[in-house]
Amino acid sequence: MYAFTSRIRFSETDAFGRLTPEKLIDYFQDCSTFQSEDYEIGVRHLYSRGLAWIIVYWRVEISRMPSLGEEVRIGTIPYKLKGGVGLRNFLMETKDGERLAAANSVWTLVDTRAMHPVRIPEDIIEKYPVGQRLDMEYDSRKIRIPDLPGKSLEPLTVQEYHLDTNRHMNNGQYVRIAAGLLPAEKMPDVLRIEYRKQAVLGDRIIPVLYEDNSSEAYVSLNAEDGKPYAIMEMHFSQSC
C-alpha cells in the first residue's frame, strides 16, 4: 500500500471539529496523486501524452471522522487495471491502526483532446504495484434514486475555484455541494457518488434533494437540461 501521514487541520473541519466529507475525498485523491507523481506517471506526465484520469464512482465507508489535530495515515491500493479502467481502494486510519474510513473507486483513462476513454498504456500499468483489495462492501457503480419527490434548491455557477488542472470541476467539490445541503450535525456512514458528466467553468448546476426519512438522502446535481452531472447517495446513523 502506498501511504502518507498527515494531521487534521482546522481548515478541514466542520462546526463540530470533525473532518468534512469533501476533505476526506481530497485526502484520498491527494494520496493517489502523490503515488502517481512519485512513480513519474503523474499529472504533468499524462498531460504531455494528452491523457488524464477521470473519476466515475466512489463508495466511501466512514467508521469515524477524525477530529482536529488527530494524526492520520492515508493509503491507496490499485487492485485492478484493465482496458481503460482502474480500480482503487483507499484507507484512512489513526497512527494506532484504527480504521476511520475506507473507499472503493472507479477511474477511467481518457484522451483529453477527444474526451473519450482509451486503453491504459502498458508502461503505465507496469508502474503501479497491484495489490489485494480491502475488506469492505463492493457494489454497482450505478445509483438509482428512489421514487421520491425532489426539492430543487438554489442553483450555482461553476467558478474558477471549483476547477482542477483538467479544467473540470474537481470531484471533491461535488461532495462539498451535496453534503452542504444537509444539516451540519448529520455525518454519513456511507457515501456513494456517481459522476455522469464533467461540469466546466460557467456551467449552471441545479441541486435536487431527495429524502423521506432520517437514514438516507440523495442529491442530484443537475445541468439546466435536467441531466445530472453527479448523483450522491448518503446513509446515516452517526450524529455529532
PDB file of N, CA and C in Angstrom, residues 57-129:
ATOM      1  N   TYR A  57     -16.766   6.887 -10.058  1.00  0.00           N
ATOM      2  CA  TYR A  57     -17.561   6.343  -8.954  1.00  0.00           C
ATOM      3  C   TYR A  57     -16.748   6.267  -7.674  1.00  0.00           C
ATOM      4  N   TRP A  58     -17.398   6.600  -6.566  1.00  0.00           N
ATOM      5  CA  TRP A  58     -16.859   6.393  -5.218  1.00  0.00           C
ATOM      6  C   TRP A  58     -17.870   5.609  -4.388  1.00  0.00           C
ATOM      7  N   ARG A  59     -17.376   4.714  -3.561  1.00  0.00           N
ATOM      8  CA  ARG A  59     -18.114   4.220  -2.391  1.00  0.00           C
ATOM      9  C   ARG A  59     -17.194   4.443  -1.201  1.00  0.00           C
ATOM     10  N   VAL A  60     -17.652   5.235  -0.238  1.00  0.00           N
ATOM     11  CA  VAL A  60     -16.852   5.583   0.930  1.00  0.00           C
ATOM     12  C   VAL A  60     -17.580   5.118   2.176  1.00  0.00           C
ATOM     13  N   GLU A  61     -16.917   4.301   2.990  1.00  0.00           N
ATOM     14  CA  GLU A  61     -17.486   3.820   4.247  1.00  0.00           C
ATOM     15  C   GLU A  61     -16.752   4.505   5.398  1.00  0.00           C
ATOM     16  N   ILE A  62     -17.505   5.197   6.235  1.00  0.00           N
ATOM     17  CA  ILE A  62     -16.921   6.003   7.309  1.00  0.00           C
ATOM     18  C   ILE A  62     -17.254   5.368   8.651  1.00  0.00           C
ATOM     19  N   SER A  63     -16.231   4.919   9.358  1.00  0.00           N
ATOM     20  CA  SER A  63     -16.424   4.375  10.703  1.00  0.00           C
ATOM     21  C   SER A  63     -16.448   5.492  11.736  1.00  0.00           C
ATOM     22  N   ARG A  64     -15.531   6.431  11.569  1.00  0.00           N
ATOM     23  CA  ARG A  64     -15.453   7.604  12.457  1.00  0.00           C
ATOM     24  C   ARG A  64     -14.657   8.689  11.750  1.00  0.00           C
ATOM     25  N   MET A  65     -15.189   9.898  11.777  1.00  0.00           N
ATOM     26  CA  MET A  65     -14.420  11.002  11.219  1.00  0.00           C
ATOM     27  C   MET A  65     -13.393  11.476  12.256  1.00  0.00           C
ATOM     28  N   PRO A  66     -12.122  11.637  11.845  1.00  0.00           N
ATOM     29  CA  PRO A  66     -11.126  12.142  12.789  1.00  0.00           C
ATOM     30  C   PRO A  66     -11.401  13.592  13.156  1.00  0.00           C
ATOM     31  N   SER A  67     -10.886  13.995  14.297  1.00  0.00           N
ATOM     32  CA  SER A  67     -11.109  15.341  14.819  1.00  0.00           C
ATOM     33  C   SER A  67      -9.869  16.213  14.647  1.00  0.00           C
ATOM     34  N   LEU A  68     -10.061  17.486  14.870  1.00  0.00           N
ATOM     35  CA  LEU A  68      -8.988  18.467  14.775  1.00  0.00           C
ATOM     36  C   LEU A  68      -7.739  18.001  15.521  1.00  0.00           C
ATOM     37  N   GLY A  69      -6.609  18.013  14.820  1.00  0.00           N
ATOM     38  CA  GLY A  69      -5.329  17.694  15.430  1.00  0.00           C
ATOM     39  C   GLY A  69      -4.942  16.233  15.402  1.00  0.00           C
ATOM     40  N   GLU A  70      -5.885  15.330  15.075  1.00  0.00           N
ATOM     41  CA  GLU A  70      -5.535  13.905  15.051  1.00  0.00           C
ATOM     42  C   GLU A  70      -4.528  13.599  13.949  1.00  0.00           C
ATOM     43  N   GLU A  71      -3.601  12.710  14.261  1.00  0.00           N
ATOM     44  CA  GLU A  71      -2.644  12.245  13.268  1.00  0.00           C
ATOM     45  C   GLU A  71      -3.253  11.065  12.527  1.00  0.00           C
ATOM     46  N   VAL A  72      -3.148  11.104  11.206  1.00  0.00           N
ATOM     47  CA  VAL A  72      -3.775  10.074  10.382  1.00  0.00           C
ATOM     48  C   VAL A  72      -2.801   9.568   9.325  1.00  0.00           C
ATOM     49  N   ARG A  73      -3.075   8.362   8.857  1.00  0.00           N
ATOM     50  CA  ARG A  73      -2.329   7.756   7.752  1.00  0.00           C
ATOM     51  C   ARG A  73      -3.320   7.488   6.634  1.00  0.00           C
ATOM     52  N   ILE A  74      -2.968   7.921   5.427  1.00  0.00           N
ATOM     53  CA  ILE A  74      -3.839   7.760   4.270  1.00  0.00           C
ATOM     54  C   ILE A  74      -3.128   6.856   3.274  1.00  0.00           C
ATOM     55  N   GLY A  75      -3.814   5.800   2.826  1.00  0.00           N
ATOM     56  CA  GLY A  75      -3.198   4.846   1.921  1.00  0.00           C
ATOM     57  C   GLY A  75      -4.066   4.547   0.721  1.00  0.00           C
ATOM     58  N   THR A  76      -3.446   4.006  -0.334  1.00  0.00           N
ATOM     59  CA  THR A  76      -4.188   3.616  -1.518  1.00  0.00           C
ATOM     60  C   THR A  76      -3.601   2.342  -2.108  1.00  0.00           C
ATOM     61  N   ILE A  77      -4.491   1.520  -2.691  1.00  0.00           N
ATOM     62  CA  ILE A  77      -4.105   0.264  -3.331  1.00  0.00           C
ATOM     63  C   ILE A  77      -4.797   0.176  -4.691  1.00  0.00           C
ATOM     64  N   PRO A  78      -4.083   0.324  -5.803  1.00  0.00           N
ATOM     65  CA  PRO A  78      -4.687  -0.030  -7.093  1.00  0.00           C
ATOM     66  C   PRO A  78      -4.819  -1.561  -7.134  1.00  0.00           C
ATOM     67  N   TYR A  79      -6.028  -2.083  -7.367  1.00  0.00           N
ATOM     68  CA  TYR A  79      -6.168  -3.534  -7.330  1.00  0.00           C
ATOM     69  C   TYR A  79      -6.591  -4.142  -8.666  1.00  0.00           C
ATOM     70  N   LYS A  80      -6.898  -3.292  -9.654  1.00  0.00           N
ATOM     71  CA  LYS A  80      -7.173  -3.820 -10.994  1.00  0.00           C
ATOM     72  C   LYS A  80      -6.983  -2.714 -12.017  1.00  0.00           C
ATOM     73  N   LEU A  81      -6.222  -3.003 -13.059  1.00  0.00           N
ATOM     74  CA  LEU A  81      -6.029  -2.099 -14.185  1.00  0.00           C
ATOM     75  C   LEU A  81      -6.259  -2.908 -15.446  1.00  0.00           C
ATOM     76  N   LYS A  82      -7.337  -2.601 -16.156  1.00  0.00           N
ATOM     77  CA  LYS A  82      -7.675  -3.408 -17.331  1.00  0.00           C
ATOM     78  C   LYS A  82      -8.429  -2.545 -18.329  1.00  0.00           C
ATOM     79  N   GLY A  83      -8.054  -2.661 -19.596  1.00  0.00           N
ATOM     80  CA  GLY A  83      -8.710  -1.849 -20.616  1.00  0.00           C
ATOM     81  C   GLY A  83      -8.445  -0.385 -20.345  1.00  0.00           C
ATOM     82  N   GLY A  84      -9.511   0.378 -20.188  1.00  0.00           N
ATOM     83  CA  GLY A  84      -9.357   1.795 -19.865  1.00  0.00           C
ATOM     84  C   GLY A  84      -9.747   2.140 -18.449  1.00  0.00           C
ATOM     85  N   VAL A  85      -9.906   1.099 -17.590  1.00  0.00           N
ATOM     86  CA  VAL A  85     -10.447   1.311 -16.242  1.00  0.00           C
ATOM     87  C   VAL A  85      -9.430   0.937 -15.172  1.00  0.00           C
ATOM     88  N   GLY A  86      -9.340   1.785 -14.142  1.00  0.00           N
ATOM     89  CA  GLY A  86      -8.520   1.500 -12.971  1.00  0.00           C
ATOM     90  C   GLY A  86      -9.398   1.441 -11.731  1.00  0.00           C
ATOM     91  N   LEU A  87      -9.214   0.409 -10.919  1.00  0.00           N
ATOM     92  CA  LEU A  87      -9.956   0.256  -9.666  1.00  0.00           C
ATOM     93  C   LEU A  87      -8.993   0.450  -8.507  1.00  0.00           C
ATOM     94  N   ARG A  88      -9.372   1.300  -7.555  1.00  0.00           N
ATOM     95  CA  ARG A  88      -8.504   1.653  -6.429  1.00  0.00           C
ATOM     96  C   ARG A  88      -9.265   1.619  -5.122  1.00  0.00           C
ATOM     97  N   ASN A  89      -8.617   1.115  -4.097  1.00  0.00           N
ATOM     98  CA  ASN A  89      -9.073   1.286  -2.714  1.00  0.00           C
ATOM     99  C   ASN A  89      -8.307   2.428  -2.056  1.00  0.00           C
ATOM    100  N   PHE A  90      -8.952   2.995  -1.045  1.00  0.00           N
ATOM    101  CA  PHE A  90      -8.317   3.997  -0.197  1.00  0.00           C
ATOM    102  C   PHE A  90      -8.627   3.670   1.258  1.00  0.00           C
ATOM    103  N   LEU A  91      -7.749   4.118   2.130  1.00  0.00           N
ATOM    104  CA  LEU A  91      -7.898   3.861   3.558  1.00  0.00           C
ATOM    105  C   LEU A  91      -7.398   5.064   4.333  1.00  0.00           C
ATOM    106  N   MET A  92      -8.153   5.453   5.367  1.00  0.00           N
ATOM    107  CA  MET A  92      -7.647   6.419   6.343  1.00  0.00           C
ATOM    108  C   MET A  92      -7.716   5.749   7.703  1.00  0.00           C
ATOM    109  N   GLU A  93      -6.607   5.795   8.446  1.00  0.00           N
ATOM    110  CA  GLU A  93      -6.576   5.197   9.772  1.00  0.00           C
ATOM    111  C   GLU A  93      -5.777   6.077  10.721  1.00  0.00           C
ATOM    112  N   THR A  94      -5.937   5.813  12.022  1.00  0.00           N
ATOM    113  CA  THR A  94      -5.153   6.537  13.015  1.00  0.00           C
ATOM    114  C   THR A  94      -3.739   5.975  13.051  1.00  0.00           C
ATOM    115  N   LYS A  95      -2.849   6.661  13.783  1.00  0.00           N
ATOM    116  CA  LYS A  95      -1.472   6.167  13.912  1.00  0.00           C
ATOM    117  C   LYS A  95      -1.422   4.838  14.660  1.00  0.00           C
ATOM    118  N   ASP A  96      -2.508   4.510  15.395  1.00  0.00           N
ATOM    119  CA  ASP A  96      -2.579   3.233  16.112  1.00  0.00           C
ATOM    120  C   ASP A  96      -3.266   2.139  15.301  1.00  0.00           C
ATOM    121  N   GLY A  97      -3.668   2.459  14.067  1.00  0.00           N
ATOM    122  CA  GLY A  97      -4.246   1.444  13.197  1.00  0.00           C
ATOM    123  C   GLY A  97      -5.755   1.338  13.216  1.00  0.00           C
ATOM    124  N   GLU A  98      -6.446   2.254  13.902  1.00  0.00           N
ATOM    125  CA  GLU A  98      -7.914   2.243  13.869  1.00  0.00           C
ATOM    126  C   GLU A  98      -8.386   2.692  12.485  1.00  0.00           C
ATOM    127  N   ARG A  99      -9.214   1.865  11.854  1.00  0.00           N
ATOM    128  CA  ARG A  99      -9.746   2.257  10.546  1.00  0.00           C
ATOM    129  C   ARG A  99     -10.804   3.345  10.730  1.00  0.00           C
ATOM    130  N   LEU A 100     -10.567   4.479  10.095  1.00  0.00           N
ATOM    131  CA  LEU A 100     -11.509   5.586  10.144  1.00  0.00           C
ATOM    132  C   LEU A 100     -12.448   5.571   8.941  1.00  0.00           C
ATOM    133  N   ALA A 101     -11.895   5.314   7.766  1.00  0.00           N
ATOM    134  CA  ALA A 101     -12.698   5.297   6.548  1.00  0.00           C
ATOM    135  C   ALA A 101     -11.997   4.450   5.501  1.00  0.00           C
ATOM    136  N   ALA A 102     -12.794   3.840   4.646  1.00  0.00           N
ATOM    137  CA  ALA A 102     -12.272   3.066   3.521  1.00  0.00           C
ATOM    138  C   ALA A 102     -13.116   3.402   2.303  1.00  0.00           C
ATOM    139  N   ALA A 103     -12.509   3.267   1.125  1.00  0.00           N
ATOM    140  CA  ALA A 103     -13.236   3.623  -0.088  1.00  0.00           C
ATOM    141  C   ALA A 103     -12.869   2.691  -1.234  1.00  0.00           C
ATOM    142  N   ASN A 104     -13.843   2.515  -2.110  1.00  0.00           N
ATOM    143  CA  ASN A 104     -13.596   1.899  -3.408  1.00  0.00           C
ATOM    144  C   ASN A 104     -13.853   2.961  -4.464  1.00  0.00           C
ATOM    145  N   SER A 105     -13.066   2.943  -5.533  1.00  0.00           N
ATOM    146  CA  SER A 105     -13.224   3.957  -6.566  1.00  0.00           C
ATOM    147  C   SER A 105     -12.988   3.357  -7.938  1.00  0.00           C
ATOM    148  N   VAL A 106     -13.657   3.952  -8.929  1.00  0.00           N
ATOM    149  CA  VAL A 106     -13.533   3.528 -10.321  1.00  0.00           C
ATOM    150  C   VAL A 106     -13.076   4.728 -11.137  1.00  0.00           C
ATOM    151  N   TRP A 107     -11.994   4.533 -11.898  1.00  0.00           N
ATOM    152  CA  TRP A 107     -11.401   5.607 -12.691  1.00  0.00           C
ATOM    153  C   TRP A 107     -11.330   5.177 -14.147  1.00  0.00           C
ATOM    154  N   THR A 108     -11.441   6.146 -15.049  1.00  0.00           N
ATOM    155  CA  THR A 108     -11.288   5.898 -16.475  1.00  0.00           C
ATOM    156  C   THR A 108     -10.176   6.785 -17.013  1.00  0.00           C
ATOM    157  N   LEU A 109      -9.304   6.211 -17.828  1.00  0.00           N
ATOM    158  CA  LEU A 109      -8.273   6.997 -18.503  1.00  0.00           C
ATOM    159  C   LEU A 109      -8.865   7.537 -19.796  1.00  0.00           C
ATOM    160  N   VAL A 110      -8.759   8.859 -20.001  1.00  0.00           N
ATOM    161  CA  VAL A 110      -9.360   9.472 -21.181  1.00  0.00           C
ATOM    162  C   VAL A 110      -8.326  10.228 -22.003  1.00  0.00           C
ATOM    163  N   ASP A 111      -8.608  10.307 -23.298  1.00  0.00           N
ATOM    164  CA  ASP A 111      -7.887  11.182 -24.212  1.00  0.00           C
ATOM    165  C   ASP A 111      -8.456  12.586 -24.014  1.00  0.00           C
ATOM    166  N   THR A 112      -7.638  13.522 -23.562  1.00  0.00           N
ATOM    167  CA  THR A 112      -8.147  14.852 -23.206  1.00  0.00           C
ATOM    168  C   THR A 112      -8.528  15.689 -24.419  1.00  0.00           C
ATOM    169  N   ARG A 113      -8.071  15.312 -25.596  1.00  0.00           N
ATOM    170  CA  ARG A 113      -8.453  16.065 -26.796  1.00  0.00           C
ATOM    171  C   ARG A 113      -9.828  15.632 -27.291  1.00  0.00           C
ATOM    172  N   ALA A 114     -10.034  14.332 -27.372  1.00  0.00           N
ATOM    173  CA  ALA A 114     -11.319  13.817 -27.849  1.00  0.00           C
ATOM    174  C   ALA A 114     -12.310  13.583 -26.715  1.00  0.00           C
ATOM    175  N   MET A 115     -11.811  13.560 -25.460  1.00  0.00           N
ATOM    176  CA  MET A 115     -12.608  13.286 -24.263  1.00  0.00           C
ATOM    177  C   MET A 115     -13.375  11.961 -24.388  1.00  0.00           C
ATOM    178  N   HIS A 116     -12.622  10.915 -24.753  1.00  0.00           N
ATOM    179  CA  HIS A 116     -13.217   9.581 -24.746  1.00  0.00           C
ATOM    180  C   HIS A 116     -12.225   8.613 -24.098  1.00  0.00           C
ATOM    181  N   PRO A 117     -12.732   7.512 -23.537  1.00  0.00           N
ATOM    182  CA  PRO A 117     -11.847   6.561 -22.847  1.00  0.00           C
ATOM    183  C   PRO A 117     -10.842   5.918 -23.808  1.00  0.00           C
ATOM    184  N   VAL A 118      -9.669   5.610 -23.263  1.00  0.00           N
ATOM    185  CA  VAL A 118      -8.633   4.908 -24.018  1.00  0.00           C
ATOM    186  C   VAL A 118      -8.075   3.783 -23.163  1.00  0.00           C
ATOM    187  N   ARG A 119      -7.414   2.826 -23.803  1.00  0.00           N
ATOM    188  CA  ARG A 119      -6.767   1.746 -23.072  1.00  0.00           C
ATOM    189  C   ARG A 119      -5.578   2.293 -22.283  1.00  0.00           C
ATOM    190  N   ILE A 120      -5.361   1.729 -21.110  1.00  0.00           N
ATOM    191  CA  ILE A 120      -4.226   2.148 -20.290  1.00  0.00           C
ATOM    192  C   ILE A 120      -2.947   1.621 -20.930  1.00  0.00           C
ATOM    193  N   PRO A 121      -1.991   2.489 -21.263  1.00  0.00           N
ATOM    194  CA  PRO A 121      -0.736   2.019 -21.868  1.00  0.00           C
ATOM    195  C   PRO A 121       0.010   1.058 -20.941  1.00  0.00           C
ATOM    196  N   GLU A 122       0.701   0.102 -21.536  1.00  0.00           N
ATOM    197  CA  GLU A 122       1.410  -0.910 -20.767  1.00  0.00           C
ATOM    198  C   GLU A 122       2.462  -0.298 -19.844  1.00  0.00           C
ATOM    199  N   ASP A 123       3.129   0.775 -20.279  1.00  0.00           N
ATOM    200  CA  ASP A 123       4.175   1.355 -19.431  1.00  0.00           C
ATOM    201  C   ASP A 123       3.598   1.981 -18.169  1.00  0.00           C
ATOM    202  N   ILE A 124       2.334   2.415 -18.224  1.00  0.00           N
ATOM    203  CA  ILE A 124       1.666   2.937 -17.022  1.00  0.00           C
ATOM    204  C   ILE A 124       1.229   1.781 -16.125  1.00  0.00           C
ATOM    205  N   ILE A 125       0.665   0.738 -16.714  1.00  0.00           N
ATOM    206  CA  ILE A 125       0.259  -0.437 -15.928  1.00  0.00           C
ATOM    207  C   ILE A 125       1.454  -1.006 -15.168  1.00  0.00           C
ATOM    208  N   GLU A 126       2.599  -1.076 -15.838  1.00  0.00           N
ATOM    209  CA  GLU A 126       3.794  -1.661 -15.227  1.00  0.00           C
ATOM    210  C   GLU A 126       4.302  -0.859 -14.034  1.00  0.00           C
ATOM    211  N   LYS A 127       3.977   0.434 -13.985  1.00  0.00           N
ATOM    212  CA  LYS A 127       4.460   1.286 -12.893  1.00  0.00           C
ATOM    213  C   LYS A 127       3.709   1.053 -11.581  1.00  0.00           C
ATOM    214  N   TYR A 128       2.447   0.646 -11.683  1.00  0.00           N
ATOM    215  CA  TYR A 128       1.631   0.518 -10.479  1.00  0.00           C
ATOM    216  C   TYR A 128       1.710  -0.896  -9.904  1.00  0.00           C
ATOM    217  N   PRO A 129       2.081  -1.023  -8.624  1.00  0.00           N
ATOM    218  CA  PRO A 129       2.017  -2.334  -7.973  1.00  0.00           C
ATOM    219  C   PRO A 129       0.570  -2.650  -7.598  1.00  0.00           C
TER     220      PRO A 129
END
